[in-house]
Coordinates of C-alpha atoms in Angstrom, one line a residue:
X1 CA 0.1 0.0 -0.1
X2 CA 0.8 3.6 -0.9
X3 CA 2.6 5.5 2.0
X4 CA 0.0 8.8 2.0
X5 CA 1.3 11.9 0.9
X6 CA 2.5 14.3 3.6
X7 CA 3.5 16.9 1.9
X8 CA 0.7 17.7 -1.0
X9 CA -0.2 20.4 -2.9
X10 CA -2.8 21.6 -0.7
X11 CA 0.5 22.3 1.8
X12 CA 2.3 24.0 -0.5
X13 CA -0.3 26.5 -1.6
X14 CA -0.8 26.9 2.5
X15 CA 2.9 27.8 2.8
X16 CA 2.5 30.1 0.1
X17 CA 0.6 32.0 0.7
X18 CA 1.5 32.4 4.1
X19 CA 4.7 33.0 3.2
X20 CA 3.7 35.7 0.6
X21 CA 1.6 37.5 4.0
X22 CA 4.9 38.0 6.0
X23 CA 6.8 39.3 2.6
X24 CA 4.2 41.9 1.9
X25 CA 4.4 42.7 6.0
X26 CA 7.7 42.2 6.6
X27 CA 10.0 42.0 3.7
X28 CA 12.2 39.2 2.4
X29 CA 13.4 39.0 6.0
X30 CA 10.4 38.6 7.4
X31 CA 10.4 35.1 6.1
X32 CA 11.5 32.8 8.2
X33 CA 10.7 29.4 7.4
X34 CA 10.2 28.3 11.4
X35 CA 7.5 31.0 11.6
X36 CA 6.3 29.7 8.1
X37 CA 6.4 25.8 8.8
X38 CA 4.5 26.8 12.7
X39 CA 2.2 29.0 11.5
X40 CA 1.0 26.3 8.6
X41 CA 1.0 23.4 11.2
X42 CA 4.0 21.6 9.7
X43 CA 7.5 21.2 10.3
X44 CA 10.5 22.9 8.6
X45 CA 11.4 19.5 6.9
X46 CA 8.1 19.9 4.8
X47 CA 9.1 23.4 3.4
X48 CA 12.8 22.2 2.3
X49 CA 10.5 19.3 1.0
X50 CA 8.2 21.4 -1.3
X51 CA 10.5 24.1 -1.8
X52 CA 14.1 23.2 -1.5
X53 CA 14.9 26.1 1.1
X54 CA 14.5 29.8 1.9
X55 CA 16.5 31.3 -1.5
X56 CA 14.0 29.1 -3.2
X57 CA 11.1 29.6 -1.8
X58 CA 11.6 33.2 -1.8
X59 CA 12.3 33.6 -5.7
X60 CA 8.7 31.6 -6.4
X61 CA 7.7 34.4 -4.5
X62 CA 9.2 36.8 -6.3
X63 CA 8.6 35.1 -9.9
X64 CA 5.0 35.0 -8.8
X65 CA 4.7 39.2 -7.9
X66 CA 6.3 40.0 -10.5
X67 CA 3.6 38.4 -13.1
X68 CA 1.4 39.9 -10.7
X69 CA 3.2 43.5 -11.5
X70 CA 3.5 42.7 -15.3
X71 CA -0.3 42.1 -15.4
X72 CA -1.2 45.1 -12.7
X73 CA 0.8 47.3 -15.4
X74 CA 0.0 45.3 -18.2
X75 CA -3.7 45.6 -17.9
X76 CA -3.9 50.1 -18.4
X77 CA -2.1 49.6 -21.5
X78 CA -4.6 50.8 -24.3
X79 CA -4.5 49.8 -27.8
X80 CA -4.9 53.1 -28.9
X81 CA -2.7 56.3 -28.4
X82 CA 0.9 55.3 -28.0
X83 CA 1.6 58.4 -25.8
X84 CA -1.6 58.1 -24.1
X85 CA -1.0 54.2 -23.1
X86 CA 2.7 55.1 -21.7
X87 CA 0.8 57.9 -19.4
X88 CA -1.2 55.5 -18.3
X89 CA 1.6 52.7 -17.5
X90 CA 3.3 55.2 -15.7
X91 CA 0.4 55.4 -13.4
X92 CA -0.1 52.0 -13.3
X93 CA 3.5 51.3 -11.8
X94 CA 3.3 53.8 -9.2
X95 CA -0.6 52.0 -8.5
X96 CA 0.8 48.8 -7.9
X97 CA 4.3 50.2 -6.2
X98 CA 2.5 51.7 -3.9
X99 CA -0.5 48.9 -2.9
X100 CA 2.1 46.7 -2.2
X101 CA 5.6 48.5 -1.1
X102 CA 7.3 45.6 0.9
X103 CA 7.0 43.1 -2.7
X104 CA 8.0 46.4 -4.7
X105 CA 10.8 46.7 -2.7
X106 CA 11.7 42.5 -3.0
X107 CA 11.3 42.8 -6.4
X108 CA 13.0 45.8 -7.5
X109 CA 15.5 45.5 -4.3
X110 CA 18.5 43.4 -5.8
X111 CA 16.0 40.1 -4.8
X112 CA 15.6 39.4 -8.2
X113 CA 18.1 38.3 -10.8
X114 CA 18.5 41.8 -13.3
X115 CA 17.3 39.9 -16.1
X116 CA 14.2 39.5 -14.3
X117 CA 13.5 42.4 -13.1
X118 CA 13.8 44.1 -16.6
X119 CA 10.6 41.8 -17.9
X120 CA 9.4 44.9 -16.2
X121 CA 10.6 47.3 -19.5
X122 CA 8.5 45.0 -22.0
X123 CA 5.2 46.5 -21.5
X124 CA 7.0 50.2 -21.9
X125 CA 9.9 49.1 -25.1
X126 CA 6.6 47.7 -26.6
X127 CA 4.9 50.6 -26.8
X128 CA 7.4 53.1 -27.5
X129 CA 8.1 50.6 -30.5
X130 CA 4.3 51.0 -31.0
X131 CA 4.9 54.8 -30.8
X132 CA 7.6 54.9 -33.3
X133 CA 5.9 52.7 -36.1
X134 CA 3.0 54.8 -35.6
X135 CA 4.8 58.6 -36.3
X136 CA 3.4 59.8 -32.7
X137 CA 7.3 59.4 -31.5
X138 CA 10.4 60.2 -33.0
X139 CA 11.6 57.7 -35.8
X140 CA 15.2 57.7 -34.3
X141 CA 14.0 57.2 -30.8
X142 CA 15.4 53.6 -29.7
X143 CA 12.7 52.0 -27.7
X144 CA 15.2 49.7 -25.1
X145 CA 16.5 53.2 -24.2
X146 CA 13.4 55.4 -24.1
X147 CA 12.1 52.5 -21.8
X148 CA 15.1 52.4 -19.7
X149 CA 14.5 55.8 -19.4
X150 CA 10.7 56.2 -18.7
X151 CA 11.1 53.7 -16.0
X152 CA 14.3 55.3 -14.4
X153 CA 11.5 58.2 -14.2
X154 CA 8.4 57.0 -12.6
X155 CA 10.6 54.5 -10.2
X156 CA 12.5 57.2 -9.2
X157 CA 9.6 59.2 -8.6
X158 CA 7.6 56.3 -7.1
X159 CA 11.0 56.1 -4.7
X160 CA 10.5 59.5 -3.6
X161 CA 7.3 59.8 -2.9
X162 CA 7.4 56.4 -0.4
X163 CA 10.2 58.2 1.2
X164 CA 7.8 61.7 1.5
X165 CA 10.6 63.4 -0.2
X166 CA 8.3 65.2 -3.0
X167 CA 7.1 68.7 -2.0
X168 CA 3.7 68.6 0.3
X169 CA 0.9 68.6 -2.3
X170 CA 3.6 68.5 -5.2
X171 CA 2.5 64.8 -6.9
X172 CA 3.5 66.1 -11.0
X173 CA 4.6 62.4 -11.8
X174 CA 2.4 62.4 -14.5
X175 CA 3.5 66.0 -16.0
X176 CA 6.8 64.7 -15.4
X177 CA 6.3 61.8 -17.8
X178 CA 4.4 64.0 -20.2
X179 CA 7.7 66.4 -20.2
X180 CA 9.9 63.0 -21.4
X181 CA 7.3 62.1 -23.6
X182 CA 7.0 65.7 -25.3
X183 CA 10.8 65.9 -26.0
X184 CA 10.4 62.5 -27.5
X185 CA 7.3 63.2 -30.5
X186 CA 7.7 64.3 -33.6
X187 CA 8.2 68.5 -34.4

């Protein structure tokens, strides 16, 4: 008779859900395998058996968080004017970052490999390329450089906002994004 599987998909799902909560509230340092196992009524052996260890568990959580973050940002892309869509995308990026700051920090604070973190640039590159193709943006604009510039602008703005370094009542990120985009539009 086969031995019942103790470390099953249901336990894996519970561990991931609780680890997600710990990560969201306390960051990567707050994800303790002992606490996680205790909270889920299991042993650390189960965590190691199902995930391999804390680095693998965190990698899975961060991959999932990046997929959700990217989906949230992707949902903001419009199929009409690329410039309007880029402004909307910047706002969605900020909204996602402010809604889940611990996950945002974990994703972009060095826990993810740079190649994985750079997947956030995909939607920006696509929209810039579409803007170039449709003539909304200059034909000599390099989509990869433009996407990185927009990301740096929005990411920097979000970082300043989260640290309360923006002047009171001066939340003008959309104006900043529009100014960058205006410099890339044909004369």
